[in-house]
Tab-separated table of C-alpha atoms (C1' of nucleotides) in Angstrom:
chain	number	residue	atom	x	y	z
A	299	UNK	CA	0.000	0.000	0.000
A	300	UNK	CA	1.323	3.336	-0.894
A	301	UNK	CA	0.408	6.866	-0.132
A	302	UNK	CA	0.873	9.260	-2.949
A	303	UNK	CA	0.917	12.986	-2.799
A	304	UNK	CA	0.793	14.574	-6.146
A	305	UNK	CA	1.275	18.049	-7.374
A	306	UNK	CA	0.184	17.484	-10.837
A	307	UNK	CA	-2.475	16.176	-13.065
A	308	UNK	CA	-5.032	14.628	-10.824
A	309	UNK	CA	-6.587	12.835	-13.657
A	310	UNK	CA	-3.634	10.565	-13.735
A	311	UNK	CA	-2.987	7.682	-11.503
A	312	UNK	CA	-0.128	7.806	-9.157
A	313	UNK	CA	3.034	6.056	-9.902
A	314	UNK	CA	2.696	2.902	-7.956
A	315	UNK	CA	3.947	0.729	-10.695
A	316	UNK	CA	7.353	0.816	-12.152
A	317	UNK	CA	6.046	1.125	-15.639
A	318	UNK	CA	8.350	3.082	-17.757
A	319	UNK	CA	5.407	4.851	-19.212
A	320	UNK	CA	4.841	6.436	-15.890
A	321	UNK	CA	8.207	8.062	-16.221
A	322	UNK	CA	6.881	9.428	-19.390
A	323	UNK	CA	3.952	10.885	-17.715
A	324	UNK	CA	5.955	12.716	-15.169
A	325	UNK	CA	6.709	15.261	-17.766
A	326	UNK	CA	3.153	16.452	-17.560
A	327	UNK	CA	3.376	19.086	-14.967
A	328	UNK	CA	-0.108	20.426	-14.717
A	329	UNK	CA	-0.651	21.854	-11.312
A	330	UNK	CA	-3.002	20.191	-8.944
A	331	UNK	CA	-3.220	18.730	-5.531
A	332	UNK	CA	-4.360	15.328	-4.703
A	333	UNK	CA	-3.585	12.475	-2.426
A	334	UNK	CA	-4.090	8.862	-3.090
A	335	UNK	CA	-4.075	5.790	-0.979
A	336	UNK	CA	-3.706	2.775	-3.102
A	337	UNK	CA	-2.794	-0.843	-3.169
A	338	UNK	CA	-0.417	-2.226	-5.699
A	339	UNK	CA	-1.488	-5.510	-7.146
A	340	UNK	CA	0.855	-8.029	-8.501
A	341	UNK	CA	-1.790	-10.443	-9.565
A	342	UNK	CA	-3.810	-10.458	-12.718
A	343	UNK	CA	-7.031	-8.623	-12.783
A	344	UNK	CA	-10.182	-9.868	-14.302
A	345	UNK	CA	-9.549	-8.006	-17.502
A	346	UNK	CA	-6.690	-10.264	-18.246
A	347	UNK	CA	-8.505	-13.507	-17.740
A	348	UNK	CA	-8.716	-15.816	-20.664
A	349	UNK	CA	-6.404	-13.760	-22.730
A	350	UNK	CA	-3.320	-15.832	-22.869
A	351	UNK	CA	-2.963	-15.662	-26.610
A	352	UNK	CA	-2.471	-11.942	-26.780
A	353	UNK	CA	0.066	-10.488	-29.073
A	354	UNK	CA	3.026	-8.787	-27.550
A	355	UNK	CA	1.632	-5.415	-28.407
A	356	UNK	CA	-1.631	-6.207	-26.821
A	357	UNK	CA	0.060	-7.460	-23.742
A	358	UNK	CA	2.125	-4.369	-23.562
A	359	UNK	CA	-0.929	-2.246	-24.006
A	360	UNK	CA	-2.690	-4.269	-21.372
A	361	UNK	CA	0.163	-3.789	-19.008
A	362	UNK	CA	0.142	-0.172	-19.848
A	363	UNK	CA	-3.520	0.210	-19.216
A	364	UNK	CA	-3.243	-1.821	-16.075
A	365	UNK	CA	-0.686	0.507	-14.651
A	366	UNK	CA	-2.757	3.419	-15.617
A	367	UNK	CA	-6.225	2.208	-15.005
A	368	UNK	CA	-6.003	-0.392	-12.336
A	369	UNK	CA	-3.560	1.551	-10.349
A	370	UNK	CA	-5.812	4.483	-10.845
A	371	UNK	CA	-8.302	2.772	-8.632
A	372	UNK	CA	-6.735	3.884	-5.391
A	373	UNK	CA	-8.753	6.002	-3.132
A	374	UNK	CA	-7.896	9.408	-4.381
A	375	UNK	CA	-8.545	12.413	-2.293
A	376	UNK	CA	-8.699	15.351	-4.537
A	377	UNK	CA	-8.190	18.551	-2.690
A	378	UNK	CA	-9.604	20.478	-5.519
A	379	UNK	CA	-12.855	22.047	-4.497
A	380	UNK	CA	-16.006	21.960	-6.537
A	381	UNK	CA	-14.880	18.906	-8.403
A	382	UNK	CA	-17.424	16.170	-8.103
A	383	UNK	CA	-15.931	12.782	-7.601
A	384	UNK	CA	-16.331	10.629	-10.620
A	385	UNK	CA	-16.685	6.942	-10.364
A	386	UNK	CA	-13.448	6.183	-12.086
A	387	UNK	CA	-11.515	9.036	-10.555
A	388	UNK	CA	-10.171	10.042	-13.874
A	389	UNK	CA	-10.350	13.608	-12.841
A	390	UNK	CA	-12.725	15.029	-15.349
A	391	UNK	CA	-15.102	17.059	-13.295
A	392	UNK	CA	-17.710	17.569	-15.915
A	393	UNK	CA	-19.957	14.651	-16.272
A	394	UNK	CA	-21.552	15.538	-19.529
A	395	UNK	CA	-20.094	17.528	-22.291
A	396	UNK	CA	-22.465	19.037	-24.707
A	397	UNK	CA	-20.001	20.371	-27.129
A	398	UNK	CA	-21.428	18.264	-29.845
A	399	UNK	CA	-24.975	18.644	-28.814
A	400	UNK	CA	-26.473	18.709	-32.197
A	401	UNK	CA	-24.278	16.185	-33.794
A	402	UNK	CA	-26.686	13.389	-33.202
A	403	UNK	CA	-29.396	15.056	-35.137
A	404	UNK	CA	-27.396	14.405	-38.187
A	405	UNK	CA	-27.827	10.730	-37.939
A	406	UNK	CA	-25.466	8.124	-36.832
A	407	UNK	CA	-23.474	6.866	-39.726
A	408	UNK	CA	-21.868	10.090	-40.736
A	409	UNK	CA	-18.492	8.513	-40.755
A	410	UNK	CA	-19.530	5.022	-41.429
A	411	UNK	CA	-16.939	2.879	-42.996
A	412	UNK	CA	-18.524	0.288	-45.158
A	413	UNK	CA	-18.272	-2.779	-42.991
A	414	UNK	CA	-16.446	-5.654	-44.419
A	415	UNK	CA	-17.991	-9.038	-44.545
A	416	UNK	CA	-15.722	-10.043	-41.737
A	417	UNK	CA	-16.900	-7.120	-39.647
A	418	UNK	CA	-20.514	-7.743	-40.345
A	419	UNK	CA	-20.598	-11.224	-39.000
A	420	UNK	CA	-17.889	-10.833	-36.441
A	421	UNK	CA	-19.335	-10.410	-33.014
A	422	UNK	CA	-16.537	-12.158	-31.289
A	423	UNK	CA	-14.422	-9.137	-30.819
A	424	UNK	CA	-17.253	-7.227	-29.280
A	425	UNK	CA	-18.258	-9.964	-26.946
A	426	UNK	CA	-14.762	-10.887	-26.008
A	427	UNK	CA	-13.992	-10.791	-22.331
A	428	UNK	CA	-11.522	-8.085	-23.070
A	429	UNK	CA	-13.984	-5.864	-24.739
A	430	UNK	CA	-14.364	-2.427	-23.325
A	431	UNK	CA	-17.821	-2.106	-24.646
A	432	UNK	CA	-19.322	-5.280	-23.420
A	433	UNK	CA	-20.958	-3.644	-20.458
A	434	UNK	CA	-22.895	-1.120	-22.455
A	435	UNK	CA	-23.517	-2.581	-25.803
A	436	UNK	CA	-25.859	-0.772	-28.064
A	437	UNK	CA	-27.134	-1.966	-31.354
A	438	UNK	CA	-26.093	0.962	-33.482
A	439	UNK	CA	-27.434	-0.668	-36.562
A	440	UNK	CA	-30.800	0.796	-35.673
A	441	UNK	CA	-29.514	4.212	-36.516
A	442	UNK	CA	-28.783	3.201	-40.012
A	443	UNK	CA	-32.395	3.664	-40.947
A	444	UNK	CA	-32.330	7.312	-40.053
A	445	UNK	CA	-33.075	9.563	-37.129
A	446	UNK	CA	-36.190	11.108	-35.767
A	447	UNK	CA	-35.874	14.699	-36.845
A	448	UNK	CA	-36.126	16.202	-40.237
A	449	UNK	CA	-32.446	16.693	-40.190
A	450	UNK	CA	-32.028	13.115	-39.174
A	451	UNK	CA	-34.116	12.088	-42.066
A	452	UNK	CA	-31.996	14.173	-44.336
A	453	UNK	CA	-28.898	12.675	-42.948
A	454	UNK	CA	-30.411	9.259	-43.082
A	455	UNK	CA	-30.824	9.892	-46.747
A	456	UNK	CA	-27.259	10.839	-46.817
A	457	UNK	CA	-26.435	7.717	-44.964
A	458	UNK	CA	-28.151	5.672	-47.578
A	459	UNK	CA	-26.304	7.226	-50.404
A	460	UNK	CA	-24.007	10.122	-49.844
A	461	UNK	CA	-22.462	8.942	-46.662
A	462	UNK	CA	-21.670	5.627	-48.137
A	463	UNK	CA	-20.068	7.454	-50.925
A	464	UNK	CA	-18.367	9.832	-48.514
A	465	UNK	CA	-16.961	7.016	-46.503
A	466	UNK	CA	-15.785	5.249	-49.566
A	467	UNK	CA	-14.298	8.421	-50.824
A	468	UNK	CA	-12.687	9.059	-47.489
A	469	UNK	CA	-11.194	5.644	-47.479
A	470	UNK	CA	-10.026	6.034	-51.017
A	471	UNK	CA	-8.550	9.411	-50.317
A	472	UNK	CA	-6.860	8.101	-47.261
A	473	UNK	CA	-5.397	5.328	-49.256
A	474	UNK	CA	-4.297	7.711	-51.937
A	475	UNK	CA	-2.744	9.980	-49.371
A	476	UNK	CA	-5.127	12.827	-50.138
A	477	UNK	CA	-6.774	14.981	-47.542
A	478	UNK	CA	-9.845	13.441	-46.026
A	479	UNK	CA	-12.908	15.419	-45.278
A	480	UNK	CA	-13.367	15.842	-41.608
A	481	UNK	CA	-16.667	14.562	-40.339
A	482	UNK	CA	-18.194	14.978	-36.945
A	483	UNK	CA	-19.190	12.035	-34.890
A	484	UNK	CA	-22.814	11.607	-34.118
A	485	UNK	CA	-24.246	12.194	-30.705
A	486	UNK	CA	-24.667	8.493	-30.185
A	487	UNK	CA	-21.139	7.759	-31.193
A	488	UNK	CA	-19.826	10.453	-28.905
A	489	UNK	CA	-21.935	9.236	-26.029
A	490	UNK	CA	-20.751	5.717	-26.543
A	491	UNK	CA	-17.143	6.779	-26.662
A	492	UNK	CA	-17.735	8.888	-23.585
A	493	UNK	CA	-19.033	5.860	-21.733
A	494	UNK	CA	-16.062	3.894	-22.856
A	495	UNK	CA	-13.748	6.645	-21.753
A	496	UNK	CA	-15.269	6.542	-18.296
A	497	UNK	CA	-14.385	2.888	-18.130
A	498	UNK	CA	-10.865	3.266	-19.478
A	499	UNK	CA	-9.233	6.481	-20.531
A	500	UNK	CA	-6.808	4.513	-22.624
A	501	UNK	CA	-7.412	1.672	-24.994
A	502	UNK	CA	-5.605	-1.483	-25.756
A	503	UNK	CA	-5.673	-2.658	-29.352
A	504	UNK	CA	-8.496	-5.097	-28.786
A	505	UNK	CA	-10.649	-2.519	-27.127
A	506	UNK	CA	-9.930	-0.084	-29.886
A	507	UNK	CA	-10.888	-2.489	-32.599
A	508	UNK	CA	-13.989	-3.569	-30.750
A	509	UNK	CA	-15.090	0.006	-30.267
A	510	UNK	CA	-14.386	0.847	-33.858
A	511	UNK	CA	-16.439	-2.086	-35.026
A	512	UNK	CA	-19.270	-1.284	-32.713
A	513	UNK	CA	-19.374	2.329	-33.787
A	514	UNK	CA	-18.590	1.736	-37.419
A	515	UNK	CA	-15.532	3.892	-37.187
A	516	UNK	CA	-11.967	3.303	-38.120
A	517	UNK	CA	-9.720	2.252	-35.259
A	518	UNK	CA	-7.638	5.302	-35.985
A	519	UNK	CA	-10.692	7.487	-35.394
A	520	UNK	CA	-11.310	5.850	-32.055
A	521	UNK	CA	-7.690	6.315	-31.135
A	522	UNK	CA	-7.744	9.972	-32.108
A	523	UNK	CA	-10.948	10.520	-30.245
A	524	UNK	CA	-9.404	9.122	-27.072
A	525	UNK	CA	-6.333	11.263	-27.538
A	526	UNK	CA	-8.419	14.361	-27.930
A	527	UNK	CA	-10.606	13.347	-25.039
A	528	UNK	CA	-7.607	12.949	-22.764
A	529	UNK	CA	-6.408	16.347	-23.867
A	530	UNK	CA	-9.764	17.865	-23.040
A	531	UNK	CA	-9.725	16.207	-19.657
A	532	UNK	CA	-6.324	17.586	-18.928
A	533	UNK	CA	-7.269	21.038	-20.078
A	534	UNK	CA	-10.352	21.034	-17.937
A	535	UNK	CA	-8.408	19.807	-14.953
A	536	UNK	CA	-5.847	22.523	-15.491
A	537	UNK	CA	-8.570	25.113	-15.456
A	538	UNK	CA	-9.922	23.725	-12.217
A	539	UNK	CA	-6.449	23.668	-10.738
A	540	UNK	CA	-5.851	27.250	-11.710
A	541	UNK	CA	-9.069	28.284	-10.094
A	542	UNK	CA	-8.111	26.456	-6.951
A	543	UNK	CA	-4.652	27.998	-6.876
A	544	UNK	CA	-6.213	31.383	-7.297
A	545	UNK	CA	-8.334	30.798	-4.251
A	546	UNK	CA	-5.348	29.525	-2.328
A	547	UNK	CA	-3.474	32.648	-3.215
A	548	UNK	CA	-6.311	34.820	-2.010
A	549	UNK	CA	-6.512	32.899	1.240
A	550	UNK	CA	-2.810	33.176	1.829
A	551	UNK	CA	-2.861	36.865	1.059
A	552	UNK	CA	-5.564	37.349	3.603
A	553	UNK	CA	-3.658	35.260	6.124
A	554	UNK	CA	-0.538	37.259	5.493
A	555	UNK	CA	-2.410	40.488	5.966
A	556	UNK	CA	-3.790	39.243	9.240
A	557	UNK	CA	-0.402	38.170	10.496
A	558	UNK	CA	1.192	41.444	9.540
A	559	UNK	CA	-1.454	43.222	11.514
A	560	UNK	CA	-0.891	40.909	14.423
A	561	UNK	CA	2.817	41.553	14.276
A	562	UNK	CA	2.267	45.247	14.186
A	563	UNK	CA	0.097	45.037	17.268
A	564	UNK	CA	2.683	43.025	19.097
A	565	UNK	CA	5.383	45.487	18.254
A	566	UNK	CA	3.216	48.341	19.389
A	567	UNK	CA	2.523	46.513	22.604
A	568	UNK	CA	6.182	45.935	23.142
A	569	UNK	CA	6.975	49.589	22.536
A	570	UNK	CA	4.304	50.934	24.817
A	571	UNK	CA	5.073	48.501	27.611
A	572	UNK	CA	8.699	47.390	27.453
A	573	UNK	CA	8.376	45.363	30.668
A	574	UNK	CA	5.396	43.495	29.429
A	575	UNK	CA	5.639	39.852	30.587
A	576	UNK	CA	9.204	40.463	31.704
A	577	UNK	CA	10.578	38.564	28.799
A	578	UNK	CA	14.226	38.673	27.939
A	579	UNK	CA	14.616	40.039	24.477
A	580	UNK	CA	16.437	36.985	23.294
A	581	UNK	CA	13.520	34.710	24.003
A	582	UNK	CA	11.346	36.363	21.423
A	583	UNK	CA	12.006	34.753	18.128
A	584	UNK	CA	10.092	34.628	14.975
A	585	UNK	CA	9.545	31.854	12.551
A	586	UNK	CA	11.298	32.996	9.390
A	587	UNK	CA	8.713	31.413	7.216
A	588	UNK	CA	5.393	32.160	8.770
A	589	UNK	CA	6.512	35.065	10.941
A	590	UNK	CA	4.896	33.671	14.011
A	591	UNK	CA	6.301	34.706	17.325
A	592	UNK	CA	7.528	32.005	19.621
A	593	UNK	CA	9.855	31.625	22.553
A	594	UNK	CA	12.712	29.383	23.402
A	595	UNK	CA	12.725	29.863	27.119
A	596	UNK	CA	12.588	26.909	29.436
A	597	UNK	CA	10.966	28.458	32.435
A	598	UNK	CA	7.260	28.470	33.092
A	599	UNK	CA	6.849	32.150	32.559
A	600	UNK	CA	8.438	31.705	29.221
A	601	UNK	CA	5.937	29.096	28.215
A	602	UNK	CA	3.164	31.313	29.337
A	603	UNK	CA	4.691	34.115	27.422
A	604	UNK	CA	4.930	31.961	24.379
A	605	UNK	CA	1.289	31.232	24.649
A	606	UNK	CA	0.571	34.859	25.127
A	607	UNK	CA	2.596	35.975	22.188
A	608	UNK	CA	1.026	33.659	19.731
A	609	UNK	CA	-2.234	34.536	18.180
A	610	UNK	CA	-5.300	34.716	20.362
A	611	UNK	CA	-6.906	31.978	18.373
A	612	UNK	CA	-3.945	29.781	19.014
A	613	UNK	CA	-4.143	30.107	22.740
A	614	UNK	CA	-7.866	29.810	22.899
A	615	UNK	CA	-8.316	26.875	20.651
A	616	UNK	CA	-5.638	24.659	22.047
A	617	UNK	CA	-4.336	26.039	25.277
A	618	UNK	CA	-3.584	22.679	26.792
A	619	UNK	CA	-1.137	21.856	24.094
A	620	UNK	CA	0.933	24.823	25.040
A	621	UNK	CA	0.850	24.313	28.753
A	622	UNK	CA	0.925	20.587	29.121
A	623	UNK	CA	3.327	19.842	26.367
A	624	UNK	CA	5.757	22.676	26.020
A	625	UNK	CA	7.765	22.109	22.890
A	626	UNK	CA	11.061	23.248	24.168
A	627	UNK	CA	13.049	22.051	21.247
A	628	UNK	CA	10.654	23.311	18.691
A	629	UNK	CA	9.608	26.857	19.280
A	630	UNK	CA	7.579	26.968	16.099
A	631	UNK	CA	5.293	24.089	16.831
A	632	UNK	CA	2.050	25.855	16.472
A	633	UNK	CA	-0.765	24.550	18.519
A	634	UNK	CA	-3.408	25.243	15.982
A	635	UNK	CA	-3.560	23.543	12.645
A	636	UNK	CA	-3.040	26.118	10.025
A	637	UNK	CA	-4.061	26.302	6.440
A	638	UNK	CA	-1.265	25.162	4.202
A	639	UNK	CA	-2.691	24.708	0.796
A	640	UNK	CA	0.518	23.930	-1.033
A	641	UNK	CA	2.236	21.480	1.184
A	642	UNK	CA	2.592	20.237	4.657
A	643	UNK	CA	3.127	22.947	7.164
A	644	UNK	CA	6.817	23.578	7.137
A	645	UNK	CA	6.937	22.695	10.808
A	646	UNK	CA	4.683	19.748	10.590
A	647	UNK	CA	7.369	17.136	10.425
A	648	UNK	CA	9.121	18.502	13.458
A	649	UNK	CA	5.890	18.986	15.330
A	650	UNK	CA	4.732	15.489	14.672
B	458	DG	C1'	24.903	-4.186	-26.378
B	459	DA	C1'	23.685	-1.236	-30.430
B	460	DA	C1'	20.583	-0.395	-34.243
B	461	DT	C1'	16.143	-0.496	-36.126
B	462	DA	C1'	11.177	-0.810	-36.869
B	463	DG	C1'	6.737	-0.531	-35.129
B	464	DA	C1'	3.415	1.031	-31.976
B	465	DC	C1'	1.714	4.163	-28.818
B	466	DC	C1'	1.242	8.531	-26.485
B	467	DC	C1'	1.396	13.565	-25.832
B	468	DC	C1'	1.598	18.074	-27.627
B	469	DT	C1'	0.816	21.411	-31.060
B	470	DT	C1'	-1.215	22.880	-35.090
B	471	DT	C1'	-4.397	22.679	-38.877
B	472	DT	C1'	-8.814	22.162	-40.719
B	473	DA	C1'	-13.739	21.545	-41.085
B	474	DC	C1'	-17.993	22.420	-39.116
B	475	DG	C1'	-21.664	24.716	-36.351
B	476	DT	C1'	-23.418	28.804	-34.141
B	477	DC	C1'	-24.372	33.449	-33.669
B	478	DA	C1'	-24.496	38.310	-34.286
C	500	DC	C1'	-30.580	35.143	-46.583
C	501	DG	C1'	-25.587	35.747	-46.812
C	502	DT	C1'	-21.348	36.553	-44.241
C	503	DG	C1'	-17.578	36.784	-41.119
C	504	DA	C1'	-15.961	35.884	-36.376
C	505	DC	C1'	-15.549	32.578	-33.095
C	506	DG	C1'	-15.541	28.131	-30.640
C	507	DT	C1'	-15.102	23.310	-30.896
C	508	DA	C1'	-13.977	18.832	-32.437
C	509	DA	C1'	-11.565	15.779	-35.692
C	510	DA	C1'	-7.382	14.969	-37.657
C	511	DA	C1'	-2.420	15.492	-38.928
C	512	DG	C1'	2.351	15.938	-37.838
C	513	DG	C1'	6.330	15.766	-34.929
C	514	DG	C1'	8.870	14.151	-31.092
C	515	DG	C1'	9.582	10.966	-27.314
C	516	DT	C1'	9.442	6.357	-25.209
C	517	DC	C1'	9.149	1.458	-25.059
C	518	DT	C1'	9.418	-3.220	-26.860
C	519	DA	C1'	10.686	-6.789	-29.956
C	520	DT	C1'	13.829	-8.305	-33.361
DNA sequence: GAATAGACCCCTTTTACGTCA
DNA sequence: CGTGACGTAAAAGGGGTCTAT
């Protein structure tokens, strides 16, 4: 079991495994805060069952996805506010994107690749135990007869003729190395891919082929869609992180302002009453980082003075800590937990 | 062990499409 | 109704890494 603390892309799993790909991922330095408590498994997961005849690539991809997906299962505590927890903890806070809201009205088979005979009667890939899509299979063939709206009907017409031609042309152009016309995915296709993405944000070759078959897309299209989807996830997460950091900055600014004021008051108090608390000057020290006043004296009056010189909230919220457990060796062990959004309190290790 | 090919991923950019004023 | 600006998604291209040969 490992505890991970990440300052980075929270959509990514933490590096429990030793996969070299994880080294790759460390180059992504999106800011974010999250903690994860996870268990590293050495055994095979259920996804791998009955898959002994995989090609090397598939096995590598499986391993890859296992390090990324299975190890992404750890309990992940995202410290980012306003981010609803998703069931797969992939870090995308928006549950439904509507960027392609009208795409579905154009019918389903916009990008349909004429299925080969092998594809038409091949259900094995889809129903394979490795299939990503097995848990939410949809018979997309029903869309081939057109949609419900006028536009759908128009596009259904296109599906019957033009789209077939478009797809053929696209394939031909692709083969000839010419530019292909870019076509939007239908709403159903997008939704299906979205569901698949929630299950696994990366695909192994089998999953890719199965998805492509199910959606009547080219595997390359599925692959590109997942790439773009991961990019969108990361972008969204970055935006959330930025917002969070902004709030952290505001909080810290406010805290700093408060402490400056407190310091000013203490200095004024010291000036107006130089014999206040009868403290030797050398016992008043200040934490260089947080500018909190503390003492290093060993006598009782010193401890009391230390309590008195810290913030009122400190002494009122945890007075017993100061009196019953004087931290002689650690003058900056604050008795009140403070807000440290970026890291552990810089004294925390010594205090604990 | 070094070189190479193939596959995959990420990042950036381009391009096509849809919406709206 | 036509048009240009703008946003978004699909796709391409380049670079990096890893694995198998």
